[in-house]
Amino acid sequence: METWHAEMWLDDTDTVDTYRRVWATLHGSAVFGPQAQQLISRARRGLTF
């Protein structure tokens, strides 16, 4: 696994299972294609400078 500043070697079963569950959750909540473009557009409109 890589972080912003280091590489970590995680190979024990509990840690791997945790990362698999987190990845599945993130993947399940991700949007792609036109849905992603709409989400980005809404976020950009919400920005104030």
PDB file of N, CA and C in Angstrom:
ATOM      1  N   MET A   1       0.838  -1.160   0.000  1.00  0.00           N
ATOM      2  CA  MET A   1       0.000   0.000   0.000  1.00  0.00           C
ATOM      3  C   MET A   1       0.888   1.229   0.000  1.00  0.00           C
ATOM      4  N   GLU A   2       0.508   2.251  -0.711  1.00  0.00           N
ATOM      5  CA  GLU A   2       1.264   3.503  -0.713  1.00  0.00           C
ATOM      6  C   GLU A   2       0.470   4.579  -0.006  1.00  0.00           C
ATOM      7  N   THR A   3       1.157   5.423   0.710  1.00  0.00           N
ATOM      8  CA  THR A   3       0.555   6.605   1.305  1.00  0.00           C
ATOM      9  C   THR A   3       1.149   7.807   0.574  1.00  0.00           C
ATOM     10  N   TRP A   4       0.846   8.977   1.029  1.00  0.00           N
ATOM     11  CA  TRP A   4       1.358  10.181   0.374  1.00  0.00           C
ATOM     12  C   TRP A   4       2.866  10.313   0.536  1.00  0.00           C
ATOM     13  N   HIS A   5       3.415   9.715   1.562  1.00  0.00           N
ATOM     14  CA  HIS A   5       4.825   9.955   1.844  1.00  0.00           C
ATOM     15  C   HIS A   5       5.648   8.679   2.038  1.00  0.00           C
ATOM     16  N   ALA A   6       5.040   7.507   1.958  1.00  0.00           N
ATOM     17  CA  ALA A   6       5.791   6.281   2.230  1.00  0.00           C
ATOM     18  C   ALA A   6       5.089   5.077   1.614  1.00  0.00           C
ATOM     19  N   GLU A   7       5.809   4.004   1.544  1.00  0.00           N
ATOM     20  CA  GLU A   7       5.229   2.739   1.138  1.00  0.00           C
ATOM     21  C   GLU A   7       5.175   1.838   2.361  1.00  0.00           C
ATOM     22  N   MET A   8       4.082   1.122   2.510  1.00  0.00           N
ATOM     23  CA  MET A   8       3.922   0.248   3.666  1.00  0.00           C
ATOM     24  C   MET A   8       3.681  -1.172   3.173  1.00  0.00           C
ATOM     25  N   TRP A   9       4.213  -2.144   3.862  1.00  0.00           N
ATOM     26  CA  TRP A   9       4.010  -3.547   3.516  1.00  0.00           C
ATOM     27  C   TRP A   9       3.076  -4.143   4.557  1.00  0.00           C
ATOM     28  N   LEU A  10       1.832  -4.389   4.165  1.00  0.00           N
ATOM     29  CA  LEU A  10       0.821  -4.907   5.081  1.00  0.00           C
ATOM     30  C   LEU A  10       0.349  -6.245   4.544  1.00  0.00           C
ATOM     31  N   ASP A  11       0.678  -7.314   5.253  1.00  0.00           N
ATOM     32  CA  ASP A  11       0.305  -8.619   4.718  1.00  0.00           C
ATOM     33  C   ASP A  11      -0.358  -9.555   5.726  1.00  0.00           C
ATOM     34  N   ASP A  12      -0.672  -9.054   6.921  1.00  0.00           N
ATOM     35  CA  ASP A  12      -1.382  -9.928   7.853  1.00  0.00           C
ATOM     36  C   ASP A  12      -2.867  -9.967   7.466  1.00  0.00           C
ATOM     37  N   THR A  13      -3.502 -11.054   7.740  1.00  0.00           N
ATOM     38  CA  THR A  13      -4.872 -11.310   7.281  1.00  0.00           C
ATOM     39  C   THR A  13      -5.858 -10.236   7.719  1.00  0.00           C
ATOM     40  N   ASP A  14      -5.798  -9.811   8.965  1.00  0.00           N
ATOM     41  CA  ASP A  14      -6.750  -8.810   9.457  1.00  0.00           C
ATOM     42  C   ASP A  14      -6.609  -7.483   8.721  1.00  0.00           C
ATOM     43  N   THR A  15      -5.381  -7.060   8.503  1.00  0.00           N
ATOM     44  CA  THR A  15      -5.151  -5.790   7.817  1.00  0.00           C
ATOM     45  C   THR A  15      -5.593  -5.876   6.363  1.00  0.00           C
ATOM     46  N   VAL A  16      -5.276  -6.961   5.697  1.00  0.00           N
ATOM     47  CA  VAL A  16      -5.684  -7.134   4.299  1.00  0.00           C
ATOM     48  C   VAL A  16      -7.208  -7.136   4.203  1.00  0.00           C
ATOM     49  N   ASP A  17      -7.872  -7.829   5.114  1.00  0.00           N
ATOM     50  CA  ASP A  17      -9.340  -7.844   5.119  1.00  0.00           C
ATOM     51  C   ASP A  17      -9.915  -6.449   5.321  1.00  0.00           C
ATOM     52  N   THR A  18      -9.303  -5.685   6.221  1.00  0.00           N
ATOM     53  CA  THR A  18      -9.755  -4.309   6.441  1.00  0.00           C
ATOM     54  C   THR A  18      -9.640  -3.488   5.171  1.00  0.00           C
ATOM     55  N   TYR A  19      -8.494  -3.566   4.496  1.00  0.00           N
ATOM     56  CA  TYR A  19      -8.317  -2.802   3.262  1.00  0.00           C
ATOM     57  C   TYR A  19      -9.267  -3.265   2.171  1.00  0.00           C
ATOM     58  N   ARG A  20      -9.567  -4.539   2.104  1.00  0.00           N
ATOM     59  CA  ARG A  20     -10.536  -5.034   1.115  1.00  0.00           C
ATOM     60  C   ARG A  20     -11.928  -4.475   1.394  1.00  0.00           C
ATOM     61  N   ARG A  21     -12.330  -4.448   2.667  1.00  0.00           N
ATOM     62  CA  ARG A  21     -13.646  -3.896   3.013  1.00  0.00           C
ATOM     63  C   ARG A  21     -13.711  -2.401   2.689  1.00  0.00           C
ATOM     64  N   VAL A  22     -12.651  -1.673   3.030  1.00  0.00           N
ATOM     65  CA  VAL A  22     -12.619  -0.234   2.742  1.00  0.00           C
ATOM     66  C   VAL A  22     -12.689  -0.012   1.234  1.00  0.00           C
ATOM     67  N   TRP A  23     -11.895  -0.763   0.473  1.00  0.00           N
ATOM     68  CA  TRP A  23     -11.889  -0.609  -0.985  1.00  0.00           C
ATOM     69  C   TRP A  23     -13.267  -0.907  -1.561  1.00  0.00           C
ATOM     70  N   ALA A  24     -13.922  -1.969  -1.080  1.00  0.00           N
ATOM     71  CA  ALA A  24     -15.254  -2.317  -1.566  1.00  0.00           C
ATOM     72  C   ALA A  24     -16.253  -1.202  -1.264  1.00  0.00           C
ATOM     73  N   THR A  25     -16.143  -0.596  -0.077  1.00  0.00           N
ATOM     74  CA  THR A  25     -17.025   0.511   0.277  1.00  0.00           C
ATOM     75  C   THR A  25     -16.792   1.708  -0.629  1.00  0.00           C
ATOM     76  N   LEU A  26     -15.534   2.065  -0.835  1.00  0.00           N
ATOM     77  CA  LEU A  26     -15.219   3.192  -1.710  1.00  0.00           C
ATOM     78  C   LEU A  26     -15.674   2.915  -3.138  1.00  0.00           C
ATOM     79  N   HIS A  27     -15.427   1.712  -3.613  1.00  0.00           N
ATOM     80  CA  HIS A  27     -15.837   1.350  -4.975  1.00  0.00           C
ATOM     81  C   HIS A  27     -17.354   1.411  -5.119  1.00  0.00           C
ATOM     82  N   GLY A  28     -18.057   0.957  -4.098  1.00  0.00           N
ATOM     83  CA  GLY A  28     -19.511   0.974  -4.141  1.00  0.00           C
ATOM     84  C   GLY A  28     -20.108   2.366  -4.141  1.00  0.00           C
ATOM     85  N   SER A  29     -19.390   3.328  -3.598  1.00  0.00           N
ATOM     86  CA  SER A  29     -19.915   4.701  -3.545  1.00  0.00           C
ATOM     87  C   SER A  29     -19.375   5.580  -4.672  1.00  0.00           C
ATOM     88  N   ALA A  30     -18.519   5.032  -5.499  1.00  0.00           N
ATOM     89  CA  ALA A  30     -17.937   5.800  -6.599  1.00  0.00           C
ATOM     90  C   ALA A  30     -18.945   6.005  -7.726  1.00  0.00           C
ATOM     91  N   VAL A  31     -18.779   7.086  -8.436  1.00  0.00           N
ATOM     92  CA  VAL A  31     -19.578   7.342  -9.632  1.00  0.00           C
ATOM     93  C   VAL A  31     -18.638   7.495 -10.818  1.00  0.00           C
ATOM     94  N   PHE A  32     -19.142   7.180 -12.000  1.00  0.00           N
ATOM     95  CA  PHE A  32     -18.328   7.174 -13.202  1.00  0.00           C
ATOM     96  C   PHE A  32     -19.078   7.875 -14.332  1.00  0.00           C
ATOM     97  N   GLY A  33     -18.337   8.249 -15.361  1.00  0.00           N
ATOM     98  CA  GLY A  33     -18.949   8.792 -16.572  1.00  0.00           C
ATOM     99  C   GLY A  33     -19.767  10.046 -16.308  1.00  0.00           C
ATOM    100  N   PRO A  34     -20.963  10.127 -16.917  1.00  0.00           N
ATOM    101  CA  PRO A  34     -21.797  11.322 -16.776  1.00  0.00           C
ATOM    102  C   PRO A  34     -22.138  11.646 -15.322  1.00  0.00           C
ATOM    103  N   GLN A  35     -22.345  10.630 -14.501  1.00  0.00           N
ATOM    104  CA  GLN A  35     -22.626  10.886 -13.085  1.00  0.00           C
ATOM    105  C   GLN A  35     -21.459  11.589 -12.416  1.00  0.00           C
ATOM    106  N   ALA A  36     -20.254  11.172 -12.727  1.00  0.00           N
ATOM    107  CA  ALA A  36     -19.064  11.803 -12.158  1.00  0.00           C
ATOM    108  C   ALA A  36     -18.938  13.234 -12.643  1.00  0.00           C
ATOM    109  N   GLN A  37     -19.198  13.454 -13.913  1.00  0.00           N
ATOM    110  CA  GLN A  37     -19.123  14.810 -14.454  1.00  0.00           C
ATOM    111  C   GLN A  37     -20.137  15.723 -13.784  1.00  0.00           C
ATOM    112  N   GLN A  38     -21.343  15.223 -13.545  1.00  0.00           N
ATOM    113  CA  GLN A  38     -22.361  16.027 -12.858  1.00  0.00           C
ATOM    114  C   GLN A  38     -21.932  16.336 -11.428  1.00  0.00           C
ATOM    115  N   LEU A  39     -21.374  15.369 -10.745  1.00  0.00           N
ATOM    116  CA  LEU A  39     -20.913  15.576  -9.375  1.00  0.00           C
ATOM    117  C   LEU A  39     -19.809  16.634  -9.318  1.00  0.00           C
ATOM    118  N   ILE A  40     -18.870  16.551 -10.225  1.00  0.00           N
ATOM    119  CA  ILE A  40     -17.778  17.527 -10.275  1.00  0.00           C
ATOM    120  C   ILE A  40     -18.314  18.912 -10.593  1.00  0.00           C
ATOM    121  N   SER A  41     -19.244  18.994 -11.534  1.00  0.00           N
ATOM    122  CA  SER A  41     -19.828  20.293 -11.892  1.00  0.00           C
ATOM    123  C   SER A  41     -20.554  20.916 -10.706  1.00  0.00           C
ATOM    124  N   ARG A  42     -21.320  20.111  -9.977  1.00  0.00           N
ATOM    125  CA  ARG A  42     -22.013  20.643  -8.791  1.00  0.00           C
ATOM    126  C   ARG A  42     -21.014  21.138  -7.755  1.00  0.00           C
ATOM    127  N   ALA A  43     -19.944  20.385  -7.558  1.00  0.00           N
ATOM    128  CA  ALA A  43     -18.930  20.795  -6.589  1.00  0.00           C
ATOM    129  C   ALA A  43     -18.264  22.096  -7.023  1.00  0.00           C
ATOM    130  N   ARG A  44     -17.966  22.219  -8.306  1.00  0.00           N
ATOM    131  CA  ARG A  44     -17.328  23.450  -8.798  1.00  0.00           C
ATOM    132  C   ARG A  44     -18.246  24.642  -8.634  1.00  0.00           C
ATOM    133  N   ARG A  45     -19.553  24.464  -8.890  1.00  0.00           N
ATOM    134  CA  ARG A  45     -20.482  25.573  -8.731  1.00  0.00           C
ATOM    135  C   ARG A  45     -20.585  25.994  -7.267  1.00  0.00           C
ATOM    136  N   GLY A  46     -20.343  25.078  -6.347  1.00  0.00           N
ATOM    137  CA  GLY A  46     -20.432  25.383  -4.933  1.00  0.00           C
ATOM    138  C   GLY A  46     -19.219  26.097  -4.378  1.00  0.00           C
ATOM    139  N   LEU A  47     -18.145  26.178  -5.160  1.00  0.00           N
ATOM    140  CA  LEU A  47     -16.930  26.842  -4.692  1.00  0.00           C
ATOM    141  C   LEU A  47     -17.098  28.366  -4.745  1.00  0.00           C
ATOM    142  N   THR A  48     -16.574  29.012  -3.756  1.00  0.00           N
ATOM    143  CA  THR A  48     -16.552  30.477  -3.774  1.00  0.00           C
ATOM    144  C   THR A  48     -15.106  30.928  -3.669  1.00  0.00           C
ATOM    145  N   PHE A  49     -14.778  31.935  -4.409  1.00  0.00           N
ATOM    146  CA  PHE A  49     -13.396  32.443  -4.414  1.00  0.00           C
ATOM    147  C   PHE A  49     -13.324  33.818  -3.827  1.00  0.00           C
TER     148      PHE A  49
END
